[in-house]
Amino acid sequence: MVDVISPPGFKSDEWQAYVEKGRRLVKQITEAKFELGDTLTEMLDSPSRTGEVETITRAYAEQIDANPSTLLHYRYVAKAWPVAMRRLDVSWSVHARLAAEPDRFRMIRDEPPDPINPEESVPWTEDEALRARHFMPAHPKTPVERIAKVKHILRDTDEAAEAIAQLAERTEVIDTAIEDPRFRQAVREANRQRGRKIEERASEARAFAGLSEPNPQPHPNETHPTKTTPAVDYRDTPSAVLKILGVATSFCVSMQNAVLLLQTETCDETAIAAVSESMRKVRSICDWCEHVLTTGKTDMDSALAEMLRDEGGHGQ
């Protein structure tokens, strides 16, 4: 039996009287439902019955002002629980929830374990009956139950995404979640999928504009033959060329390592825009280098000169 604890605004004896009255009424309801179920069982299981179950039930329900399906449910529960196996100190709702359990007679003899402290027991309630059958309780108590309830409520993808976005406003939530490897892996996978979608949209845009696809870059782990940088004789190669080759090699190695680290990061629109802008500058410098190498001229357009000044360089 649940302890009687009066809420604010009620005297202890006043609240005790209300609780006792409520328990009497619930017991009466339980007895009435079982009695209706037993009555319908007696009528329908009688050897002298000649009419159809549905016809008899509907006629009986109409004449006592009840719902036929409700009466049939009462009958189902009553047949599942012979009189000797019922606990009248346990509500009819609990009996109904446990009616389909093969081991129900043993289950109801003992009080169920407390979901928070399994070493203790609690009185039978409809929620405890749902837990006993491994169903979701109406009023979750444990973290696992609360999370399962939220997941059930947020079945819609858009609503779930909005809930995550709002939870992200609580930095302590994100700080804790990011420590979970499952969360980091999910974010990485989402970013990879997002990257693929962005590339697909970019490819569609290039096709629409009549532009050719960029040459794919080989993966660092690919084993098939790839185009290699022509070998140079370091004894005869100008020092400026050697310096450029060294810078390019160092850049490629450093960039490869940095790019591989991207899969562990979460990039927002600002970060993506910043990296894209940096790559544009790198491409511009590389184009200028090739221009100087092939023409011998160090002239550059005004945009590149301005960009170099912004980066702390010395435009010509």
CSV table of C-alpha atoms in Angstrom, one decimal:
chain,number,residue,atom,x,y,z
A,1,MET,CA,0.0,0.0,0.0
A,2,VAL,CA,1.3,3.5,-0.9
A,3,ASP,CA,2.2,5.7,2.0
A,4,VAL,CA,-0.2,8.5,2.8
A,5,ILE,CA,1.6,11.8,2.5
A,6,SER,CA,-0.6,14.9,2.5
A,7,PRO,CA,0.3,17.6,-0.1
A,8,PRO,CA,0.6,21.3,0.8
A,9,GLY,CA,-2.8,22.8,1.7
A,10,PHE,CA,-4.2,19.7,3.4
A,11,LYS,CA,-4.2,18.6,7.0
A,12,SER,CA,-2.9,15.1,7.6
A,13,ASP,CA,-6.2,13.7,8.9
A,14,GLU,CA,-8.2,15.5,6.2
A,15,TRP,CA,-6.0,14.0,3.5
A,16,GLN,CA,-6.1,10.6,5.1
A,17,ALA,CA,-9.9,10.6,4.9
A,18,TYR,CA,-9.9,11.5,1.2
A,19,VAL,CA,-7.4,8.7,0.5
A,20,GLU,CA,-9.4,6.1,2.4
A,21,LYS,CA,-12.5,7.1,0.6
A,22,GLY,CA,-10.8,6.9,-2.8
A,23,ARG,CA,-9.4,3.5,-2.1
A,24,ARG,CA,-12.9,2.2,-1.2
A,25,LEU,CA,-14.2,3.6,-4.4
A,26,VAL,CA,-11.4,2.0,-6.5
A,27,LYS,CA,-12.0,-1.3,-4.8
A,28,GLN,CA,-15.7,-1.0,-5.6
A,29,ILE,CA,-14.9,-0.2,-9.2
A,30,THR,CA,-12.5,-3.3,-9.4
A,31,GLU,CA,-15.2,-5.5,-7.9
A,32,ALA,CA,-17.9,-4.1,-10.2
A,33,LYS,CA,-15.8,-4.7,-13.4
A,34,PHE,CA,-14.9,-8.2,-12.3
A,35,GLU,CA,-18.6,-8.9,-11.5
A,36,LEU,CA,-19.7,-7.6,-14.9
A,37,GLY,CA,-17.1,-9.8,-16.6
A,38,ASP,CA,-18.2,-12.8,-14.5
A,39,THR,CA,-21.8,-12.1,-15.4
A,40,LEU,CA,-21.1,-11.9,-19.1
A,41,THR,CA,-19.0,-15.1,-18.9
A,42,GLU,CA,-21.9,-16.9,-17.1
A,43,MET,CA,-24.3,-15.8,-19.8
A,44,LEU,CA,-22.2,-16.6,-22.8
A,45,ASP,CA,-20.7,-19.9,-21.4
A,46,SER,CA,-24.1,-21.3,-20.4
A,47,PRO,CA,-24.9,-24.7,-22.0
A,48,SER,CA,-28.4,-23.4,-22.8
A,49,ARG,CA,-27.1,-20.4,-24.8
A,50,THR,CA,-28.4,-20.5,-28.4
A,51,GLY,CA,-27.7,-17.0,-29.7
A,52,GLU,CA,-24.5,-15.5,-31.1
A,53,VAL,CA,-22.0,-14.0,-28.7
A,54,GLU,CA,-22.1,-10.6,-30.5
A,55,THR,CA,-25.9,-10.5,-30.6
A,56,ILE,CA,-26.2,-11.4,-26.9
A,57,THR,CA,-23.5,-8.9,-25.8
A,58,ARG,CA,-24.9,-6.1,-27.8
A,59,ALA,CA,-28.4,-6.6,-26.5
A,60,TYR,CA,-27.1,-6.8,-22.9
A,61,ALA,CA,-25.0,-3.7,-23.3
A,62,GLU,CA,-27.8,-1.7,-24.7
A,63,GLN,CA,-30.1,-2.6,-21.9
A,64,ILE,CA,-27.7,-1.8,-19.1
A,65,ASP,CA,-26.3,1.3,-20.9
A,66,ALA,CA,-22.8,0.0,-21.4
A,67,ASN,CA,-20.4,-0.4,-24.3
A,68,PRO,CA,-20.3,-3.9,-25.9
A,69,SER,CA,-16.6,-4.0,-26.5
A,70,THR,CA,-16.0,-2.8,-22.9
A,71,LEU,CA,-18.1,-5.7,-21.5
A,72,LEU,CA,-16.2,-8.2,-23.7
A,73,HIS,CA,-12.9,-6.8,-22.3
A,74,TYR,CA,-14.3,-7.3,-18.8
A,75,ARG,CA,-15.1,-10.8,-19.6
A,76,TYR,CA,-11.7,-11.5,-21.0
A,77,VAL,CA,-10.0,-10.2,-17.9
A,78,ALA,CA,-12.4,-12.1,-15.6
A,79,LYS,CA,-11.8,-15.4,-17.4
A,80,ALA,CA,-8.0,-14.8,-17.2
A,81,TRP,CA,-8.3,-14.3,-13.4
A,82,PRO,CA,-10.4,-17.0,-11.6
A,83,VAL,CA,-11.9,-15.7,-8.4
A,84,ALA,CA,-9.3,-17.5,-6.2
A,85,MET,CA,-6.4,-16.0,-8.1
A,86,ARG,CA,-7.5,-12.3,-7.8
A,87,ARG,CA,-6.1,-9.8,-5.4
A,88,LEU,CA,-8.9,-7.4,-4.5
A,89,ASP,CA,-6.3,-5.0,-2.9
A,90,VAL,CA,-4.9,-4.6,-6.4
A,91,SER,CA,-6.8,-2.6,-9.0
A,92,TRP,CA,-8.6,-4.1,-11.9
A,93,SER,CA,-6.3,-2.2,-14.2
A,94,VAL,CA,-3.3,-4.2,-13.0
A,95,HIS,CA,-5.2,-7.4,-13.5
A,96,ALA,CA,-6.1,-6.3,-17.0
A,97,ARG,CA,-2.5,-5.4,-17.9
A,98,LEU,CA,-1.2,-8.8,-16.6
A,99,ALA,CA,-4.1,-10.8,-18.1
A,100,ALA,CA,-2.0,-12.0,-21.1
A,101,GLU,CA,1.0,-13.1,-19.0
A,102,PRO,CA,1.3,-16.9,-18.7
A,103,ASP,CA,2.9,-16.5,-15.3
A,104,ARG,CA,0.4,-13.9,-14.0
A,105,PHE,CA,-0.7,-15.9,-10.9
A,106,ARG,CA,2.8,-16.1,-9.6
A,107,MET,CA,3.6,-12.5,-10.6
A,108,ILE,CA,0.7,-10.9,-8.7
A,109,ARG,CA,1.4,-12.7,-5.4
A,110,ASP,CA,4.4,-10.6,-4.8
A,111,GLU,CA,4.9,-6.8,-4.9
A,112,PRO,CA,7.0,-5.6,-7.9
A,113,PRO,CA,10.6,-4.3,-7.5
A,114,ASP,CA,11.1,-0.6,-7.2
A,115,PRO,CA,12.4,0.6,-10.7
A,116,ILE,CA,14.8,3.0,-9.0
A,117,ASN,CA,15.9,0.7,-6.1
A,118,PRO,CA,15.4,-2.9,-7.2
A,119,GLU,CA,16.3,-4.1,-3.7
A,120,GLU,CA,13.0,-2.6,-2.5
A,121,SER,CA,9.4,-3.3,-3.6
A,122,VAL,CA,6.5,-1.0,-4.4
A,123,PRO,CA,2.7,-1.5,-4.6
A,124,TRP,CA,1.2,-2.8,-7.8
A,125,THR,CA,0.0,0.0,-10.1
A,126,GLU,CA,-0.8,0.1,-13.7
A,127,ASP,CA,2.7,1.5,-14.4
A,128,GLU,CA,4.3,-1.4,-12.5
A,129,ALA,CA,2.2,-3.9,-14.5
A,130,LEU,CA,3.5,-2.3,-17.7
A,131,ARG,CA,7.1,-2.5,-16.5
A,132,ALA,CA,6.5,-6.2,-15.5
A,133,ARG,CA,5.6,-6.8,-19.2
A,134,HIS,CA,8.5,-4.7,-20.5
A,135,PHE,CA,6.2,-2.0,-21.8
A,136,MET,CA,6.7,1.7,-21.5
A,137,PRO,CA,5.1,3.1,-18.3
A,138,ALA,CA,2.8,6.1,-18.6
A,139,HIS,CA,4.9,7.9,-15.9
A,140,PRO,CA,8.6,7.1,-16.4
A,141,LYS,CA,10.8,7.1,-13.3
A,142,THR,CA,14.3,6.0,-14.4
A,143,PRO,CA,16.7,7.7,-16.8
A,144,VAL,CA,16.3,4.8,-19.3
A,145,GLU,CA,12.5,5.1,-19.1
A,146,ARG,CA,12.5,8.9,-19.5
A,147,ILE,CA,14.8,8.7,-22.6
A,148,ALA,CA,12.7,6.0,-24.1
A,149,LYS,CA,9.6,8.1,-23.6
A,150,VAL,CA,11.2,11.1,-25.2
A,151,LYS,CA,12.4,9.0,-28.2
A,152,HIS,CA,8.8,7.7,-28.5
A,153,ILE,CA,7.4,11.2,-28.5
A,154,LEU,CA,9.9,12.6,-30.9
A,155,ARG,CA,9.4,10.0,-33.7
A,156,ASP,CA,9.1,12.8,-36.2
A,157,THR,CA,12.5,13.7,-37.6
A,158,ASP,CA,11.9,17.4,-37.9
A,159,GLU,CA,10.7,17.6,-34.3
A,160,ALA,CA,13.6,15.6,-33.0
A,161,ALA,CA,16.0,17.8,-34.9
A,162,GLU,CA,14.5,20.9,-33.4
A,163,ALA,CA,14.7,19.4,-30.0
A,164,ILE,CA,18.4,18.7,-30.4
A,165,ALA,CA,18.9,22.2,-31.7
A,166,GLN,CA,17.2,23.7,-28.7
A,167,LEU,CA,19.2,21.4,-26.3
A,168,ALA,CA,22.4,22.6,-28.0
A,169,GLU,CA,21.6,26.0,-26.4
A,170,ARG,CA,22.6,24.3,-23.1
A,171,THR,CA,26.3,24.2,-23.5
A,172,GLU,CA,26.6,21.7,-20.6
A,173,VAL,CA,24.5,19.2,-22.5
A,174,ILE,CA,26.8,19.4,-25.6
A,175,ASP,CA,29.9,19.3,-23.4
A,176,THR,CA,28.7,16.1,-21.9
A,177,ALA,CA,27.4,14.5,-25.1
A,178,ILE,CA,30.6,15.2,-27.0
A,179,GLU,CA,32.4,13.0,-24.5
A,180,ASP,CA,30.4,10.0,-25.7
A,181,PRO,CA,32.1,8.2,-28.6
A,182,ARG,CA,28.7,7.3,-30.0
A,183,PHE,CA,27.7,10.9,-30.3
A,184,ARG,CA,31.0,11.9,-31.9
A,185,GLN,CA,30.7,9.0,-34.4
A,186,ALA,CA,27.1,10.1,-35.2
A,187,VAL,CA,28.2,13.7,-35.8
A,188,ARG,CA,31.1,12.5,-38.1
A,189,GLU,CA,28.8,10.3,-40.1
A,190,ALA,CA,26.2,13.2,-40.4
A,191,ASN,CA,29.0,15.5,-41.6
A,192,ARG,CA,30.1,13.0,-44.2
A,193,GLN,CA,26.6,12.5,-45.5
A,194,ARG,CA,26.2,16.3,-45.6
A,195,GLY,CA,29.4,16.6,-47.5
A,196,ARG,CA,28.2,14.1,-50.0
A,197,LYS,CA,24.9,16.0,-50.5
A,198,ILE,CA,26.8,19.3,-50.9
A,199,GLU,CA,29.0,17.7,-53.6
A,200,GLU,CA,26.0,16.2,-55.3
A,201,ARG,CA,24.3,19.6,-55.4
A,202,ALA,CA,27.6,21.2,-56.7
A,203,SER,CA,27.9,18.6,-59.4
A,204,GLU,CA,24.3,19.2,-60.5
A,205,ALA,CA,25.0,23.0,-60.6
A,206,ARG,CA,28.1,22.4,-62.7
A,207,ALA,CA,26.2,20.2,-65.1
A,208,PHE,CA,23.4,22.8,-65.3
A,209,ALA,CA,26.0,25.5,-66.1
A,210,GLY,CA,27.8,23.3,-68.7
A,211,LEU,CA,31.0,23.1,-66.7
A,212,SER,CA,33.3,20.1,-66.6
A,213,GLU,CA,33.8,18.1,-63.4
A,214,PRO,CA,37.0,18.7,-61.5
A,215,ASN,CA,39.7,16.0,-61.7
A,216,PRO,CA,39.3,13.7,-58.8
A,217,GLN,CA,42.2,13.6,-56.3
A,218,PRO,CA,43.6,10.1,-55.5
A,219,HIS,CA,43.0,8.8,-52.0
A,220,PRO,CA,46.2,8.6,-50.0
A,221,ASN,CA,45.7,4.8,-49.5
A,222,GLU,CA,45.1,4.0,-53.1
A,223,THR,CA,47.6,1.5,-54.5
A,224,HIS,CA,47.0,1.9,-58.3
A,225,PRO,CA,49.6,3.8,-60.3
A,226,THR,CA,49.3,7.6,-60.1
A,227,LYS,CA,51.0,10.4,-61.8
A,228,THR,CA,54.2,11.4,-59.9
A,229,THR,CA,56.1,14.6,-59.7
A,230,PRO,CA,59.0,14.6,-62.3
A,231,ALA,CA,62.4,14.0,-60.6
A,232,VAL,CA,64.9,16.9,-60.6
A,233,ASP,CA,68.6,17.0,-60.3
A,234,TYR,CA,69.1,18.9,-57.0
A,235,ARG,CA,72.7,19.7,-58.0
A,236,ASP,CA,71.6,21.8,-61.0
A,237,THR,CA,68.1,23.0,-60.0
A,238,PRO,CA,67.9,26.6,-58.9
A,239,SER,CA,67.5,27.2,-55.2
A,240,ALA,CA,64.2,29.1,-55.7
A,241,VAL,CA,62.7,26.0,-57.5
A,242,LEU,CA,63.9,23.7,-54.7
A,243,LYS,CA,62.4,26.0,-52.1
A,244,ILE,CA,59.0,26.0,-54.0
A,245,LEU,CA,59.1,22.2,-54.3
A,246,GLY,CA,59.9,21.9,-50.6
A,247,VAL,CA,57.1,24.3,-49.6
A,248,ALA,CA,54.6,22.4,-51.9
A,249,THR,CA,55.6,19.0,-50.5
A,250,SER,CA,55.4,20.2,-46.9
A,251,PHE,CA,52.0,21.8,-47.7
A,252,CYS,CA,50.6,18.6,-49.2
A,253,VAL,CA,51.7,16.5,-46.2
A,254,SER,CA,50.4,19.0,-43.7
A,255,MET,CA,47.1,19.5,-45.5
A,256,GLN,CA,46.6,15.7,-45.8
A,257,ASN,CA,47.0,15.3,-42.1
A,258,ALA,CA,44.7,18.3,-41.4
A,259,VAL,CA,42.0,17.1,-43.7
A,260,LEU,CA,42.0,13.7,-42.1
A,261,LEU,CA,41.3,15.4,-38.8
A,262,LEU,CA,38.2,17.0,-40.2
A,263,GLN,CA,36.2,13.8,-39.8
A,264,THR,CA,36.5,14.2,-36.0
A,265,GLU,CA,35.2,17.8,-36.0
A,266,THR,CA,31.9,19.5,-36.3
A,267,CYS,CA,32.0,22.3,-38.8
A,268,ASP,CA,29.4,25.1,-38.9
A,269,GLU,CA,28.7,27.3,-41.9
A,270,THR,CA,31.2,29.9,-40.7
A,271,ALA,CA,34.0,27.4,-40.5
A,272,ILE,CA,33.2,25.9,-44.0
A,273,ALA,CA,33.2,29.4,-45.5
A,274,ALA,CA,36.5,30.2,-43.9
A,275,VAL,CA,38.2,27.1,-45.2
A,276,SER,CA,36.7,27.6,-48.7
A,277,GLU,CA,38.1,31.2,-48.7
A,278,SER,CA,41.5,29.9,-47.7
A,279,MET,CA,41.5,27.3,-50.4
A,280,ARG,CA,40.6,30.0,-52.9
A,281,LYS,CA,43.7,31.9,-51.8
A,282,VAL,CA,45.9,28.9,-52.1
A,283,ARG,CA,44.6,28.2,-55.6
A,284,SER,CA,45.3,31.8,-56.6
A,285,ILE,CA,48.9,31.6,-55.3
A,286,CYS,CA,49.5,28.3,-57.1
A,287,ASP,CA,48.1,29.8,-60.3
A,288,TRP,CA,50.4,32.8,-59.9
A,289,CYS,CA,53.4,30.6,-59.2
A,290,GLU,CA,52.7,28.6,-62.4
A,291,HIS,CA,52.3,31.9,-64.3
A,292,VAL,CA,55.7,33.2,-63.1
A,293,LEU,CA,57.3,29.9,-63.9
A,294,THR,CA,56.1,29.6,-67.5
A,295,THR,CA,56.3,33.3,-68.4
A,296,GLY,CA,59.0,34.7,-66.2
A,297,LYS,CA,56.8,37.6,-65.3
A,298,THR,CA,55.9,38.4,-61.7
A,299,ASP,CA,53.0,40.6,-62.5
A,300,MET,CA,49.7,39.7,-60.8
A,301,ASP,CA,46.1,41.0,-61.0
A,302,SER,CA,44.9,43.6,-58.5
A,303,ALA,CA,42.7,41.1,-56.6
A,304,LEU,CA,45.7,38.8,-55.9
A,305,ALA,CA,47.9,41.7,-54.9
A,306,GLU,CA,45.2,42.9,-52.5
A,307,MET,CA,44.8,39.4,-51.1
A,308,LEU,CA,48.6,39.1,-50.5
A,309,ARG,CA,48.6,42.4,-48.7
A,310,ASP,CA,45.8,41.3,-46.5
A,311,GLU,CA,47.8,38.1,-45.7
A,312,GLY,CA,50.9,40.2,-44.8
A,313,GLY,CA,52.6,39.5,-48.2
A,314,HIS,CA,54.3,41.9,-50.6
A,315,GLY,CA,52.3,42.4,-53.8
A,316,GLN,CA,54.2,43.5,-56.8
